[in-house]
CSV table of C-alpha atoms in Angstrom, one decimal:
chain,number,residue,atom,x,y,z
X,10,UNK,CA,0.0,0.0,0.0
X,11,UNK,CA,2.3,3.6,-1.2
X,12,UNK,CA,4.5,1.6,-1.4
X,13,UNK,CA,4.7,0.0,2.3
X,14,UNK,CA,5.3,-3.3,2.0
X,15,UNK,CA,4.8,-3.8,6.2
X,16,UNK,CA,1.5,-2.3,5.7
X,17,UNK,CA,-1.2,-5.0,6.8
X,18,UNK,CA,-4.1,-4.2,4.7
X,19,UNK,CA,-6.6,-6.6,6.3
X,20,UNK,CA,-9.4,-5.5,4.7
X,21,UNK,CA,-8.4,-6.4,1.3
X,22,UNK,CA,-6.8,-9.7,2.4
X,23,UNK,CA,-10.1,-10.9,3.7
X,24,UNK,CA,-11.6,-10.0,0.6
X,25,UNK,CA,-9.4,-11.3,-2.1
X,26,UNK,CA,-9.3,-14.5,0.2
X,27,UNK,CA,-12.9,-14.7,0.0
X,28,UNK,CA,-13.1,-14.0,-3.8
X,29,UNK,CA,-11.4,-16.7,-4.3
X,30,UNK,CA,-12.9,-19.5,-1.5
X,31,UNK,CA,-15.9,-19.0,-3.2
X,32,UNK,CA,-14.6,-19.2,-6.5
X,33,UNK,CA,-12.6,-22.7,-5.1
X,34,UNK,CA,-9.3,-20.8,-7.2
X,35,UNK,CA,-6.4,-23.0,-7.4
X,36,UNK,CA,-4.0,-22.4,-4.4
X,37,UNK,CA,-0.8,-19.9,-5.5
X,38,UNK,CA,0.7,-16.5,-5.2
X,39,UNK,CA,-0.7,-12.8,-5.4
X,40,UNK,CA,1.1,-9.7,-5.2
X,41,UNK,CA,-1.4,-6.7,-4.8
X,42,UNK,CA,0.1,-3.0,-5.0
X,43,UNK,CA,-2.0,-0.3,-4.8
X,44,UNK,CA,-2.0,3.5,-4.6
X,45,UNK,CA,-4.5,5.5,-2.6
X,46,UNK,CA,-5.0,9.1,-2.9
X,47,UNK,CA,-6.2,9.7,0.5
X,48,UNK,CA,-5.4,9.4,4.1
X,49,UNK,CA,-5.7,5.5,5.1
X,50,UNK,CA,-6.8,4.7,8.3
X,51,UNK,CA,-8.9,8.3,8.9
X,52,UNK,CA,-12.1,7.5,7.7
X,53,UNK,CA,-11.8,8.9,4.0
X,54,UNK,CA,-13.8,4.7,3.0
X,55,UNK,CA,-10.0,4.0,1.9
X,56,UNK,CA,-10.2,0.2,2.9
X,57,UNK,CA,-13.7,-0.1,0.8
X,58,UNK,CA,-11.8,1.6,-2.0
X,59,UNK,CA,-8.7,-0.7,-1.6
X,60,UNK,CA,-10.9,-4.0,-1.2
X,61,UNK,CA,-13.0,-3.2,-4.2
X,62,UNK,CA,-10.6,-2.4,-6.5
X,63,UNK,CA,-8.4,-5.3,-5.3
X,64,UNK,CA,-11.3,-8.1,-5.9
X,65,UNK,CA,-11.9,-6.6,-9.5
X,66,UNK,CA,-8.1,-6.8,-9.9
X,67,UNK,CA,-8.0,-10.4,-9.0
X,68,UNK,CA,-10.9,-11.3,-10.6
X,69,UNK,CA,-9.8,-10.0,-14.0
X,70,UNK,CA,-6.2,-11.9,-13.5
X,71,UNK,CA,-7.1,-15.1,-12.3
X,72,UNK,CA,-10.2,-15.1,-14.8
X,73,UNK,CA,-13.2,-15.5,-12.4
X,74,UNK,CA,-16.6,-15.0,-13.9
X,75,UNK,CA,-19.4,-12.8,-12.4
X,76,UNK,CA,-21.5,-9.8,-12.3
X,77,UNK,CA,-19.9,-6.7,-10.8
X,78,UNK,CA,-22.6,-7.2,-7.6
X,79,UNK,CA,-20.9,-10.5,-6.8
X,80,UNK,CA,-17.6,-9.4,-7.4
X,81,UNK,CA,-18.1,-6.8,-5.1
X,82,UNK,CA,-20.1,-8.4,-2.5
X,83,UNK,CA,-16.8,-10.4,-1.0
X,84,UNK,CA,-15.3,-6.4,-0.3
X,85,UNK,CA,-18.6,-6.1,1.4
X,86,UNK,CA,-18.7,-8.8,3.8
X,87,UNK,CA,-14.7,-8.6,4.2
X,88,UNK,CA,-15.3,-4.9,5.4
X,89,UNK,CA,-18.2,-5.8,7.6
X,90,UNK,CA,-16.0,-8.9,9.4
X,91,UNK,CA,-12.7,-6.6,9.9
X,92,UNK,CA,-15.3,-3.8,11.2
X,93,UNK,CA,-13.0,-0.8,9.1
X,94,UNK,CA,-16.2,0.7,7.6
X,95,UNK,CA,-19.7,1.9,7.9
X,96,UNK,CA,-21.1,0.3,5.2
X,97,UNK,CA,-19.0,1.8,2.9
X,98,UNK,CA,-18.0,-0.3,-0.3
X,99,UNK,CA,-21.9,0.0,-1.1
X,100,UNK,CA,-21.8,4.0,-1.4
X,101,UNK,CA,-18.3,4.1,-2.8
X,102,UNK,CA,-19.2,1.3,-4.9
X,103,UNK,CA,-22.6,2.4,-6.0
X,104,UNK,CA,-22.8,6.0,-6.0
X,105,UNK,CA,-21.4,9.1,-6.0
X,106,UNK,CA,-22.0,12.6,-4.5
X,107,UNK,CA,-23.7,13.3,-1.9
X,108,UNK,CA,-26.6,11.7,0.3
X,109,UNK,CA,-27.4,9.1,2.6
X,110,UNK,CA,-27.9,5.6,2.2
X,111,UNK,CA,-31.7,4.5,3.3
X,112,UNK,CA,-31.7,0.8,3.0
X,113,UNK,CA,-28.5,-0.6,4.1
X,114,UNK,CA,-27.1,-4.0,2.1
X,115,UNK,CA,-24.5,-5.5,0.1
X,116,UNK,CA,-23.8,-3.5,-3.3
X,117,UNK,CA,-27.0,-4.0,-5.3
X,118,UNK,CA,-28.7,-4.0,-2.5
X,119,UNK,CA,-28.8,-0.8,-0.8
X,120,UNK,CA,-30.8,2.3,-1.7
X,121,UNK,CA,-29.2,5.8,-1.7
X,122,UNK,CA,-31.1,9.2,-1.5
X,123,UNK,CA,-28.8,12.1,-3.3
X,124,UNK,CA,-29.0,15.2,-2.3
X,125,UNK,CA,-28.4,18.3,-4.9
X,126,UNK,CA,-24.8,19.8,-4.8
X,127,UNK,CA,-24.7,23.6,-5.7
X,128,UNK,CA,-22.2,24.4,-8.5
X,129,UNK,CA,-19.0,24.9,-7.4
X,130,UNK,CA,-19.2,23.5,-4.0
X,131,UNK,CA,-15.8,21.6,-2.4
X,132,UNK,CA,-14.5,19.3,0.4
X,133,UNK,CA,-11.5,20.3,2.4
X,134,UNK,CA,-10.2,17.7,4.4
X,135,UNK,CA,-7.3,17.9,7.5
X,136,UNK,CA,-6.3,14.4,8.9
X,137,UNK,CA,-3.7,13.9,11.4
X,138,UNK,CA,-3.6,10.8,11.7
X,139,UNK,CA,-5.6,7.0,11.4
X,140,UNK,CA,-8.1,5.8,14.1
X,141,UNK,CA,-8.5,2.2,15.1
X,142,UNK,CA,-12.8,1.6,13.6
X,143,UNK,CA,-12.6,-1.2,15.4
X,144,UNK,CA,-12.5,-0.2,19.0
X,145,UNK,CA,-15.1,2.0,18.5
X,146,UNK,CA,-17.4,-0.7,16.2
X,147,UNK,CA,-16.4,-3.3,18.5
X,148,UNK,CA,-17.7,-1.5,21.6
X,149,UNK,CA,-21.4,-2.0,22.4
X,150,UNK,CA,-22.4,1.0,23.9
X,151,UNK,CA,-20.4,2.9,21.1
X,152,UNK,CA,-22.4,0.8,18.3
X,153,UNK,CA,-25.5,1.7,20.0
X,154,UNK,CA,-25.0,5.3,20.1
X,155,UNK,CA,-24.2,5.0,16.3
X,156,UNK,CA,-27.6,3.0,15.3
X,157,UNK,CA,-29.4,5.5,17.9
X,158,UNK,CA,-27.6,9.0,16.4
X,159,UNK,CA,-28.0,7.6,13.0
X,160,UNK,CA,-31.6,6.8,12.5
X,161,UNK,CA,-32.4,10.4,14.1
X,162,UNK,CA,-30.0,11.8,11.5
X,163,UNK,CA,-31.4,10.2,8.6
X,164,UNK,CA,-35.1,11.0,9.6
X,165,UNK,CA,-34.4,14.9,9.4
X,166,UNK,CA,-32.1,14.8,6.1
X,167,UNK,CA,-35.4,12.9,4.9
X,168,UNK,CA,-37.5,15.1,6.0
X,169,UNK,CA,-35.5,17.8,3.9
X,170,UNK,CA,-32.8,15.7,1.7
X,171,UNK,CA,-30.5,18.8,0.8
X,172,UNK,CA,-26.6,19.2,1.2
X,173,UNK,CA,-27.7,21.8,4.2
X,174,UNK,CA,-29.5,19.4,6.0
X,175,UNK,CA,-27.2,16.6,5.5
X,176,UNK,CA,-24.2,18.4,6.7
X,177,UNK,CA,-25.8,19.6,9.3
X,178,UNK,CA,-27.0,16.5,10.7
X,179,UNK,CA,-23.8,15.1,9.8
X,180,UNK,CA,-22.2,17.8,12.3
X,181,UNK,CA,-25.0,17.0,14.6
X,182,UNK,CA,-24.1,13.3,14.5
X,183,UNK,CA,-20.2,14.1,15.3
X,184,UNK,CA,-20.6,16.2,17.7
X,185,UNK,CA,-23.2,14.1,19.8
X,186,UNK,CA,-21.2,10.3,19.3
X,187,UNK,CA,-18.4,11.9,21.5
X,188,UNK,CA,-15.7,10.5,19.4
X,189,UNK,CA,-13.9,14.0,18.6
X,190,UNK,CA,-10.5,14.5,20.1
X,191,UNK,CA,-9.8,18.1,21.2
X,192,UNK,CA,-7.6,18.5,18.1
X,193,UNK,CA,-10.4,17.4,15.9
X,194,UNK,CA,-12.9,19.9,17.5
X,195,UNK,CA,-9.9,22.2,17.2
X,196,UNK,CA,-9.5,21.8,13.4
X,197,UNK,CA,-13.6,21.4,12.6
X,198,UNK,CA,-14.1,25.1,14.6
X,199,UNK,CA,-10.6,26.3,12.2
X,200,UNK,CA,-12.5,24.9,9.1
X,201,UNK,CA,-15.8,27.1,9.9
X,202,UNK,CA,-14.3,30.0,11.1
X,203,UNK,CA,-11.9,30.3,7.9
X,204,UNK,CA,-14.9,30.4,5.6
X,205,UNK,CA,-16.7,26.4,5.7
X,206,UNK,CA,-20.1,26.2,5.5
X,207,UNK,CA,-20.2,23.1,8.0
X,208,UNK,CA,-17.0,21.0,9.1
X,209,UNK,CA,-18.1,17.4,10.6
X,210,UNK,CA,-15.6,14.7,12.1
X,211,UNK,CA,-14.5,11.9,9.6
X,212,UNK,CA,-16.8,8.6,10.1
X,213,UNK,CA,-14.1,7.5,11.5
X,214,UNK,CA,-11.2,9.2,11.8
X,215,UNK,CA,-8.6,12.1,13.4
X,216,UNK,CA,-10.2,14.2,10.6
X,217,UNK,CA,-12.4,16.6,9.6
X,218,UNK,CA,-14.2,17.2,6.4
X,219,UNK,CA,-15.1,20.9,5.7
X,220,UNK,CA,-17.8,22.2,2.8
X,221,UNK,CA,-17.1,24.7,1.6
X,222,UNK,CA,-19.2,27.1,-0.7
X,223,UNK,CA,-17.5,28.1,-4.7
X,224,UNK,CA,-14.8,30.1,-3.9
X,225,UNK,CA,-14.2,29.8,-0.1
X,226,UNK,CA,-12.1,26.4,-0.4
X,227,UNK,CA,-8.7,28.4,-0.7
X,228,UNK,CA,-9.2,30.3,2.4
X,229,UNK,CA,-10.5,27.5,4.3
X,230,UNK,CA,-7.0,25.1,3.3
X,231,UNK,CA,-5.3,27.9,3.9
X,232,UNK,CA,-6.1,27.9,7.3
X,233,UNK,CA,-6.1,24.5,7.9
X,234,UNK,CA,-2.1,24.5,6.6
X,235,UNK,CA,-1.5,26.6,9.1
X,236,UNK,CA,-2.9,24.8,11.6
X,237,UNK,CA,-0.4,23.9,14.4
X,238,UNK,CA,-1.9,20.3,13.8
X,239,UNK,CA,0.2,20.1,10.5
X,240,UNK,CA,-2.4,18.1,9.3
X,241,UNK,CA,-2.3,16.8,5.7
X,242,UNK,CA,-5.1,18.9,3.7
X,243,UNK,CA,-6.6,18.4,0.3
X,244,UNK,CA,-9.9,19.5,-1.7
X,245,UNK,CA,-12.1,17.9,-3.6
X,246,UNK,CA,-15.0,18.5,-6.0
X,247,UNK,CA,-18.4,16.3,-5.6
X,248,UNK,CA,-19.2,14.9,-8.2
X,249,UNK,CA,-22.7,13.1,-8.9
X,250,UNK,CA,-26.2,12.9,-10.7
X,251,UNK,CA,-29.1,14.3,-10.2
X,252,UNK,CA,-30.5,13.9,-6.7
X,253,UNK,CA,-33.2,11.7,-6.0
X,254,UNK,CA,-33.7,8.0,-5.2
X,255,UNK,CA,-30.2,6.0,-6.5
């Protein structure tokens, strides 16, 4: 993974290995190298990117047959059995934008509700480092808080399903799960008061994602670099389809 040859990506080891068990593949070697162009570890859906993209991969090479669903599926259930994600091969998989995913499920499976992006809108993300997902999935009263926060959330970006209202409940969500360090409070409040619209804590991660309206992402980066964090920043566009039911 970059390069790291001591990185233990476990995520997409349990999927390839399950690609292949259900495929009964004949026994041999594999040597996967990917690049990612995000933080890994910091909630950014980097191990549902790297376990998707590896199954395909193998797939492809070793010349197993099936739809993209079923190829995708083993990503899914690795993911869901490692506890690195929220569900997220199915909306990196699936869709694209921004939204919220209604019916939850393997890739094919789950439903997606978009919400419109305004021209010109951007992400800026700080990270300062990776966060263990699975001592927070793996902790009950953690999960439970999650399920809890999380239907409440979805219920009010339903009731109005614009980028607004998701972010906001998506700030809302952070805030009340309790999982923000000081320095992630610190660089969130950094993000709004340099210009950001809304700044919410990765899901999860020692990061913050900031939207920002056309023509306040500079400021807002800006401000983040200078952040006695030194966190890594980047922007990104949204890109998508028309909102609706996906």
């Amino acid at each position: 993974m970059d390069g790291d040859r001591a990185y233990k990506a476990r995520t997409t080891l349990r999927a390839v290995r399950l690609l292949l068990k259900a495929n009964n593949a004949p026994e041999g070697q594999i040597s996967i190298d990917q690049t990612m162009q995000v933080p890994v570890g910091s909630g950014f859906g980097a191990s549902a990117a790297a376990a998707i993209s590896a199954v395909y991969a193998v797939a492809s090479a070793t010349g197993i047959k099936g739809t993209k669903d079923e190829i995708a599926y083993h990503a899914h259930v690795a993911e869901i059995q490692e506890q690195t994600g929220l569900g997220t091969v199915s909306v990196s998989y699936n869709f694209a934008g921004a939204g919220a995913i209604v019916k939850p499920g393997a890739p094919g499976v789950s439903e997606f509700v978009r919400a419109k992006v305004p021209r010109g809108t951007k992400i800026v993300t700080a990270s300062i480092g990776p966060y263990r997902k699975s001592d927070a999935l793996s902790n009950r009263a953690t999960s439970s808080a999650i399920n809890l926060l999380g239907d409440a959330a979805l219920k009010e970006f339903l009731a109005l399903p614009t980028l607004d209202r998701l972010a906001e409940e998506g700030e809302r969500f952070s805030v009340a799960l309790g999982l923000m360090t000081p320095e992630v409070v610190e660089l969130a409040e950094l993000g709004k008061d340099s210009g950001a619209s809304y700044a919410s804590q990765n899901m999860i991660g020692l990061a913050v994602h900031c939207l920002c309206p056309s023509g306040k992402e500079r400021a807002v980066a800006r401000a983040l670099r200078g952040s006695r964090l030194r966190p890594r920043v980047d922007t990104f566009g949204i890109g998508g389809k028309k909102a609706g039911v996906q």
